[in-house]
Short mmCIF file of C-alpha atoms in Angstrom, two decimals:
data_model
loop_
_atom_site.label_atom_id
_atom_site.label_comp_id
_atom_site.label_asym_id
_atom_site.label_seq_id
_atom_site.Cartn_x
_atom_site.Cartn_y
_atom_site.Cartn_z
CA MET F 275 -0.17 0.02 -0.09
CA ASP F 276 2.78 2.21 0.92
CA LYS F 277 4.59 1.47 -2.25
CA ASN F 278 1.22 2.21 -4.36
CA ARG F 279 1.14 5.45 -2.69
CA GLN F 280 4.81 6.39 -3.49
CA LEU F 281 4.17 5.34 -6.96
CA LEU F 282 1.21 7.71 -7.28
CA SER F 283 2.80 10.51 -5.75
CA ARG F 284 5.57 10.30 -8.28
CA ILE F 285 3.30 9.89 -11.39
CA VAL F 286 1.21 12.87 -10.05
CA PHE F 287 4.75 14.96 -9.80
CA LEU F 288 5.33 13.80 -13.54
CA GLY F 289 1.81 14.99 -14.41
CA ILE F 290 2.39 18.33 -12.63
CA PHE F 291 5.73 18.80 -14.11
CA VAL F 292 4.33 18.35 -17.83
CA VAL F 293 1.52 20.44 -17.12
CA ALA F 294 3.81 23.30 -15.82
CA ILE F 295 5.84 23.19 -18.97
CA PHE F 296 2.73 23.48 -21.13
CA VAL F 297 1.44 26.44 -19.05
CA ILE F 298 4.73 28.34 -18.96
CA PHE F 299 5.08 28.24 -22.70
CA TRP F 300 1.27 28.68 -23.63
CA LEU F 301 1.36 31.74 -21.28
CA GLY F 302 4.58 33.08 -22.91
CA GLN F 303 3.00 32.64 -26.18
CA ALA F 304 -0.13 34.22 -25.45
CA LEU F 305 1.42 37.42 -23.84
CA SER F 306 3.98 38.03 -26.59
CA LYS F 307 2.94 36.40 -29.74
CA ASP F 308 0.31 38.92 -31.21
CA GLU F 309 2.48 41.92 -30.78
CA GLU F 310 5.47 40.16 -32.48
CA VAL F 311 3.50 39.12 -35.39
CA GLN F 312 2.08 42.51 -35.83
CA ALA F 313 5.24 44.29 -35.42
CA GLU F 314 6.90 41.86 -38.02
CA LEU F 315 4.08 41.94 -40.63
CA ASP F 316 3.35 45.72 -41.47
CA TYR F 317 -0.04 46.93 -42.42
CA GLU F 318 -1.70 50.18 -43.38
CA ALA F 319 -4.24 51.77 -41.33
CA GLY F 320 -7.79 52.05 -43.08
CA LYS F 321 -6.85 49.00 -45.41
CA ALA F 322 -7.19 45.36 -45.11
CA THR F 323 -3.75 43.85 -45.52
CA LEU F 324 -3.79 40.07 -46.26
CA VAL F 325 -0.64 38.32 -46.07
CA GLU F 326 -0.81 34.77 -47.40
CA TYR F 327 1.77 32.00 -46.94
CA ALA F 328 1.51 29.44 -49.62
CA ASP F 329 3.05 27.01 -51.66
CA PHE F 330 2.22 27.01 -55.43
CA GLN F 331 2.17 23.28 -55.54
CA CYS F 332 -0.16 22.77 -52.71
CA PRO F 333 -3.79 21.76 -53.62
CA ALA F 334 -5.46 23.79 -50.82
CA CYS F 335 -3.62 26.75 -52.03
CA GLU F 336 -4.90 26.48 -55.56
CA THR F 337 -8.35 26.14 -54.13
CA TYR F 338 -7.97 29.38 -52.35
CA TYR F 339 -6.35 31.23 -55.12
CA PRO F 340 -9.78 32.16 -57.07
CA LEU F 341 -11.08 33.38 -53.70
CA VAL F 342 -8.27 35.70 -52.97
CA LYS F 343 -8.34 36.89 -56.72
CA GLN F 344 -12.05 37.66 -56.35
CA LEU F 345 -11.29 39.47 -53.17
CA LYS F 346 -9.03 41.73 -54.68
CA ALA F 347 -11.51 42.32 -57.61
CA GLU F 348 -14.23 43.26 -55.15
CA PHE F 349 -12.31 45.30 -52.77
CA GLY F 350 -9.94 46.96 -55.07
CA ASP F 351 -7.62 49.43 -53.23
CA LYS F 352 -9.05 48.69 -49.92
CA ILE F 353 -7.18 45.53 -49.74
CA VAL F 354 -3.43 44.89 -49.73
CA MET F 355 -2.37 41.56 -51.00
CA ILE F 356 0.96 40.19 -49.98
CA TYR F 357 2.07 36.92 -51.04
CA LYS F 358 4.83 34.84 -48.89
CA HIS F 359 6.60 31.80 -50.13
CA PHE F 360 6.27 28.64 -47.91
CA PRO F 361 7.15 25.93 -50.17
CA LEU F 362 6.99 22.76 -48.52
CA GLN F 363 9.80 21.16 -50.29
CA GLN F 364 9.91 17.68 -48.59
CA ILE F 365 6.51 16.78 -50.02
CA HIS F 366 6.25 19.12 -53.29
CA LYS F 367 9.36 18.69 -55.62
CA ASN F 368 8.69 21.66 -57.80
CA ALA F 369 7.46 24.03 -55.25
CA ASN F 370 10.80 25.98 -54.66
CA LEU F 371 11.24 26.06 -58.25
CA ALA F 372 7.81 27.61 -58.72
CA ALA F 373 8.52 30.12 -55.93
CA ARG F 374 11.78 31.06 -57.58
CA ALA F 375 10.04 31.48 -61.00
CA SER F 376 7.46 33.96 -59.57
CA GLU F 377 10.22 35.87 -57.69
CA ALA F 378 12.34 36.14 -61.10
CA ALA F 379 8.98 37.48 -62.83
CA LEU F 380 8.74 39.93 -60.01
CA ILE F 381 12.33 41.43 -61.09
CA GLN F 382 10.65 42.02 -64.31
CA GLY F 383 7.50 43.57 -62.67
CA LYS F 384 4.99 40.64 -63.51
CA PHE F 385 4.97 38.71 -60.38
CA TRP F 386 1.20 38.64 -60.13
CA GLU F 387 0.72 37.70 -63.70
CA MET F 388 3.23 34.75 -62.96
CA HIS F 389 1.47 33.92 -59.83
CA ASN F 390 -2.07 33.42 -61.54
CA ILE F 391 -0.46 31.42 -64.38
CA ILE F 392 1.41 29.08 -62.06
CA PHE F 393 -1.77 28.51 -59.91
CA GLU F 394 -3.98 28.05 -62.94
CA LYS F 395 -1.49 25.43 -64.62
CA GLN F 396 -0.76 23.87 -61.27
CA LYS F 397 -1.79 20.38 -62.36
CA GLU F 398 0.17 20.63 -65.49
CA TRP F 399 3.62 21.14 -63.75
CA SER F 400 3.12 19.63 -60.23
CA ASP F 401 4.41 16.22 -61.08
CA SER F 402 6.40 17.00 -64.10
CA THR F 403 10.08 16.45 -64.73
CA GLN F 404 10.03 19.11 -67.19
CA ALA F 405 8.82 21.87 -64.75
CA SER F 406 11.62 24.10 -65.63
CA ALA F 407 10.67 24.23 -69.37
CA LEU F 408 7.10 24.71 -68.56
CA PHE F 409 7.89 27.55 -66.11
CA THR F 410 9.95 29.16 -69.03
CA ASP F 411 6.85 28.71 -71.43
CA TYR F 412 4.76 30.38 -68.80
CA ALA F 413 7.43 33.21 -68.32
CA LEU F 414 7.38 33.80 -72.21
CA GLU F 415 3.45 33.78 -71.92
CA VAL F 416 3.29 36.61 -69.64
CA GLY F 417 5.88 38.75 -71.58
CA LEU F 418 8.90 38.16 -69.64
CA TYR F 419 12.38 38.09 -71.32
CA LYS F 420 13.64 34.54 -71.31
CA GLU F 421 17.33 35.07 -70.87
CA LYS F 422 16.76 37.40 -67.87
CA PHE F 423 14.14 35.13 -66.31
CA LEU F 424 16.52 32.05 -66.72
CA GLY F 425 19.44 33.87 -65.12
CA ASP F 426 17.07 35.16 -62.13
CA VAL F 427 15.52 31.68 -61.35
CA GLY F 428 18.95 30.51 -60.52
CA ALA F 429 20.17 33.54 -58.56
CA ASP F 430 21.30 33.44 -55.05
CA THR F 431 19.14 36.67 -54.32
CA VAL F 432 16.18 34.59 -55.38
CA TYR F 433 16.89 31.50 -53.45
CA ASP F 434 17.46 33.92 -50.45
CA LYS F 435 14.28 35.62 -50.90
CA VAL F 436 12.24 32.23 -50.91
CA ASN F 437 14.23 30.95 -47.87
CA ASP F 438 13.65 34.22 -46.04
CA ASP F 439 9.98 34.03 -46.65
CA TYR F 440 10.02 30.49 -45.36
CA GLN F 441 12.00 31.21 -42.16
CA GLU F 442 9.81 34.33 -41.40
CA GLY F 443 6.69 31.73 -41.65
CA VAL F 444 8.09 29.41 -39.49
CA ARG F 445 8.73 32.12 -36.85
CA LEU F 446 5.23 33.45 -37.08
CA GLY F 447 3.77 30.11 -36.50
CA VAL F 448 2.96 28.90 -40.04
CA ARG F 449 2.37 25.31 -39.88
CA GLY F 450 0.76 24.48 -43.20
CA THR F 451 -0.23 26.19 -46.40
CA PRO F 452 -2.21 28.43 -46.91
CA THR F 453 -2.00 30.42 -43.94
CA PHE F 454 -3.41 33.95 -43.75
CA PHE F 455 -2.62 36.89 -41.54
CA LEU F 456 -5.19 39.72 -41.73
CA ASN F 457 -3.79 42.86 -40.58
CA GLY F 458 -1.15 41.13 -38.60
CA LYS F 459 -3.28 38.55 -37.08
CA LYS F 460 -3.25 34.90 -38.07
CA ILE F 461 -6.80 33.90 -39.10
CA ILE F 462 -8.53 30.50 -39.22
CA ASN F 463 -8.88 29.75 -43.09
CA PRO F 464 -12.39 30.77 -43.97
CA ARG F 465 -14.71 28.07 -45.33
CA GLY F 466 -15.74 29.95 -48.52
CA TYR F 467 -15.86 33.22 -50.20
CA ASP F 468 -18.64 34.65 -48.06
CA GLU F 469 -16.94 34.09 -44.97
CA PHE F 470 -13.72 35.48 -46.28
CA LYS F 471 -15.48 38.63 -47.34
CA GLU F 472 -17.02 39.06 -44.07
CA LEU F 473 -13.59 38.88 -42.28
CA ILE F 474 -12.10 41.62 -44.63
CA GLU F 475 -15.37 43.98 -44.30
CA ARG F 476 -14.87 43.66 -40.47
CA ALA F 477 -10.98 44.50 -40.77
CA LEU F 478 -12.18 47.61 -42.73
CA GLN F 479 -14.36 48.79 -39.93
CA MET U 106 20.42 -12.06 -3.46
CA ASN U 107 18.06 -9.09 -2.71
CA LEU U 108 17.62 -7.02 -5.66
CA LYS U 109 17.85 -3.69 -3.67
CA ASN U 110 21.11 -4.67 -2.14
CA SER U 111 23.00 -5.89 -5.16
CA LEU U 112 25.88 -3.79 -5.93
CA SER U 113 27.45 -6.01 -8.52
CA GLY U 114 28.31 -3.32 -11.17
CA ARG U 115 30.15 -0.13 -10.94
CA PHE U 116 27.12 1.86 -10.03
CA SER U 117 24.33 0.67 -7.65
CA ASN U 118 20.89 -0.22 -9.03
CA LYS U 119 19.56 2.40 -7.13
CA ILE U 120 21.90 5.31 -8.56
CA LEU U 121 21.27 3.85 -12.09
CA LEU U 122 17.52 4.13 -11.45
CA ARG U 123 17.52 7.70 -10.17
CA VAL U 124 19.88 8.86 -13.01
CA MET U 125 17.28 7.16 -15.50
CA ALA U 126 14.55 8.82 -13.78
CA ILE U 127 16.14 12.38 -13.99
CA ILE U 128 17.03 11.77 -17.73
CA ALA U 129 13.60 10.78 -18.44
CA LEU U 130 12.44 14.14 -16.95
CA ILE U 131 14.88 15.83 -19.22
CA GLY U 132 13.20 13.95 -22.04
CA VAL U 133 9.69 14.72 -21.04
CA ALA U 134 10.67 18.48 -20.65
CA ASP U 135 12.33 18.56 -24.00
CA THR U 136 9.35 16.67 -25.78
CA ALA U 137 6.58 18.76 -23.97
CA TYR U 138 8.24 22.05 -24.89
CA LEU U 139 8.31 20.85 -28.66
CA THR U 140 4.63 19.44 -28.24
CA ALA U 141 3.49 22.77 -26.67
CA ASP U 142 4.90 24.69 -29.93
CA TYR U 143 3.17 22.22 -32.13
CA TYR U 144 -0.34 22.52 -30.70
CA PHE U 145 -0.19 26.10 -29.48
CA GLY U 146 2.31 27.70 -31.67
CA THR U 147 4.41 29.00 -28.62
CA GLY U 148 7.49 29.33 -30.92
CA VAL U 149 10.66 27.23 -30.73
CA GLN U 150 13.90 29.19 -29.97
CA CYS U 151 16.55 27.32 -32.06
CA LEU U 152 19.63 26.87 -29.86
CA LEU U 153 23.23 26.26 -31.03
CA LEU U 154 22.08 24.96 -34.50
CA GLU U 155 19.81 26.85 -37.02
CA GLY U 156 18.10 23.84 -38.24
CA CYS U 157 15.53 22.97 -35.77
CA LYS U 158 12.60 24.72 -37.50
CA VAL U 159 13.42 23.07 -40.71
CA VAL U 160 13.62 19.81 -39.00
CA LEU U 161 10.50 20.39 -37.03
CA THR U 162 8.20 21.37 -39.96
CA SER U 163 9.36 18.69 -42.35
CA SER U 164 7.13 16.16 -43.61
CA TYR U 165 8.90 13.74 -41.46
CA SER U 166 7.89 15.36 -38.08
CA VAL U 167 4.25 13.91 -38.46
CA ILE U 168 3.19 10.13 -38.57
CA MET U 169 -0.22 9.26 -39.42
CA GLY U 170 -1.23 12.90 -38.50
CA ILE U 171 0.44 12.50 -35.04
CA PRO U 172 3.60 14.82 -34.32
CA LEU U 173 6.84 12.65 -33.63
CA VAL U 174 7.18 14.76 -30.62
CA VAL U 175 3.92 13.42 -29.08
CA PHE U 176 5.34 9.87 -29.30
CA GLY U 177 8.42 11.17 -27.77
CA LEU U 178 6.66 12.46 -24.83
CA VAL U 179 4.55 9.29 -24.57
CA PHE U 180 7.99 7.56 -24.80
CA TYR U 181 9.83 9.49 -21.75
CA THR U 182 6.70 9.35 -19.53
CA VAL U 183 6.54 5.50 -20.10
CA ILE U 184 10.28 5.28 -19.13
CA PHE U 185 9.86 7.48 -16.15
CA ILE U 186 6.99 5.14 -14.82
CA LEU U 187 8.81 2.14 -15.68
CA VAL U 188 11.79 3.16 -13.63
CA ASN U 189 9.71 4.05 -10.75
CA LEU U 190 7.80 0.69 -11.03
CA THR U 191 11.23 -1.12 -11.03
CA ASP U 192 12.52 1.03 -8.07
CA LEU U 193 9.49 0.44 -5.97
CA TYR U 194 8.51 -3.21 -6.85
CA GLY U 195 11.66 -4.53 -8.29
CA GLY U 196 11.42 -7.80 -10.15
CA ARG U 197 12.65 -8.86 -13.62
CA PHE U 198 9.24 -8.23 -15.43
CA PHE U 199 9.62 -4.42 -15.25
CA GLN U 200 13.23 -4.56 -15.76
CA LYS U 201 12.77 -6.47 -19.02
CA ILE U 202 10.08 -4.02 -20.34
CA LEU U 203 12.39 -1.09 -19.42
CA ALA U 204 15.21 -2.63 -21.35
CA LEU U 205 13.01 -3.35 -24.32
CA VAL U 206 11.60 0.11 -24.32
CA GLY U 207 14.95 1.46 -24.01
CA VAL U 208 16.25 -0.43 -27.05
CA ALA U 209 13.38 0.77 -29.05
CA GLY U 210 13.80 4.20 -28.03
CA PHE U 211 17.42 4.18 -29.00
CA VAL U 212 16.92 2.53 -32.43
CA ALA U 213 14.06 5.20 -33.14
CA SER U 214 16.56 8.16 -32.19
CA LEU U 215 19.29 6.58 -34.35
CA PHE U 216 16.80 6.60 -37.35
CA PHE U 217 15.64 10.24 -36.62
CA LEU U 218 19.47 11.26 -36.57
CA TYR U 219 19.80 9.50 -39.91
CA LEU U 220 16.97 11.36 -41.34
CA GLN U 221 18.12 14.75 -40.10
CA VAL U 222 21.85 14.34 -41.45
CA PHE U 223 21.14 12.40 -44.78
CA VAL U 224 17.49 13.27 -45.72
CA ILE U 225 16.73 16.61 -44.27
CA GLY U 226 20.32 17.94 -44.04
CA GLU U 227 19.66 19.97 -40.88
CA LEU U 228 20.40 19.30 -37.23
CA CYS U 229 18.05 20.16 -34.66
CA PHE U 230 19.08 20.85 -31.10
CA TYR U 231 16.16 19.53 -29.24
CA CYS U 232 16.10 16.41 -31.46
CA LEU U 233 20.04 15.71 -30.34
CA VAL U 234 18.88 16.24 -26.73
CA SER U 235 16.38 13.62 -27.23
CA LEU U 236 19.02 11.58 -28.85
CA GLY U 237 21.37 12.00 -25.87
CA SER U 238 18.55 11.07 -23.35
CA SER U 239 17.51 8.04 -25.26
CA THR U 240 20.90 6.83 -25.71
CA SER U 241 21.72 7.37 -21.98
CA ILE U 242 18.59 5.44 -21.17
CA PHE U 243 19.62 2.65 -23.30
CA ILE U 244 23.07 2.42 -21.73
CA LEU U 245 21.74 2.76 -18.25
CA ALA U 246 19.14 0.01 -18.68
CA ALA U 247 21.89 -1.99 -20.25
CA LEU U 248 24.12 -1.60 -17.33
CA PHE U 249 20.99 -2.18 -14.93
CA SER U 250 20.29 -5.48 -16.91
CA ARG U 251 23.73 -6.55 -16.31
CA ASN U 252 23.87 -5.80 -12.73
CA LEU U 253 20.75 -7.94 -12.23
CA LYS U 254 22.47 -10.78 -14.30
CA LEU U 255 25.50 -10.73 -12.19
CA ALA U 256 23.46 -10.32 -8.96
CA SER U 257 21.70 -13.63 -9.79
CA VAL U 258 24.65 -15.80 -10.85
#
């Protein structure tokens, strides 16, 4: 009986130990995270700034792509869209290349055109072994200079930009894609356009 | 010979069990910290090595929808309970389970080290702490089994 009691007290000690660790880190997060995220993700007063951490190869991101596009069309200048790269390279072999292709397009001022075509043709390049050639075709389609595009896709600065976005996402608690931050606050992914629209309208009030 | 009084090895069984319990608590703290981060997004501070976030968000960090850190937390909790069962009740049964779980944890940790070095290409400080803990538990459990064997000869 005495041994049973001793064992129970040791297990209770372990339970308290684990709970204490959870509480300490959860409290730490609750007290500091919001400020940290809002400081890191700048947003303009009076406008809704939507930051999306996404992976061009992720099917869920492709599902959200038309919704985000529709939001931009509906809210116009009232909404600021920021796309950040979060390529899940372990499961999506062409995700990093796609991210670099869009960054290379940004250098020639055509990020969103490239962004759109990459999402619209996701099924075509996702599992392709010729993804590089396909992205070059898309680049020509949106009017980019081929040689400049090819040079930029492999440039260190472009690699770094994609990697910096990824690291920033990890730091801000991005766990999967897409993850949205509205005016600096992480939001639960809306289940449809109307829900998304409502969130934007609330942010604008 | 009485289990509690056997001092056939270099370290007494009592000391081995105490050290194992402390190491199990280190493992519990390590994995509980990572579990808290996974479920509450508390944020992990990478210590010494830069790769912890890459490792902890890689596709290998989750098995069947359950994060590996949860398996780690369960592993160290089981070790802690087994050590205390062995300490309080003695007997070969708990010692054998302890040795088996110790071997399983050690093998799993070696596999995770392989993934970090050769597949992901980054090392994570907290995963190395866990590797150190599981290796120590494996060695101490082996010493403990040897002590018991020698004592029973």
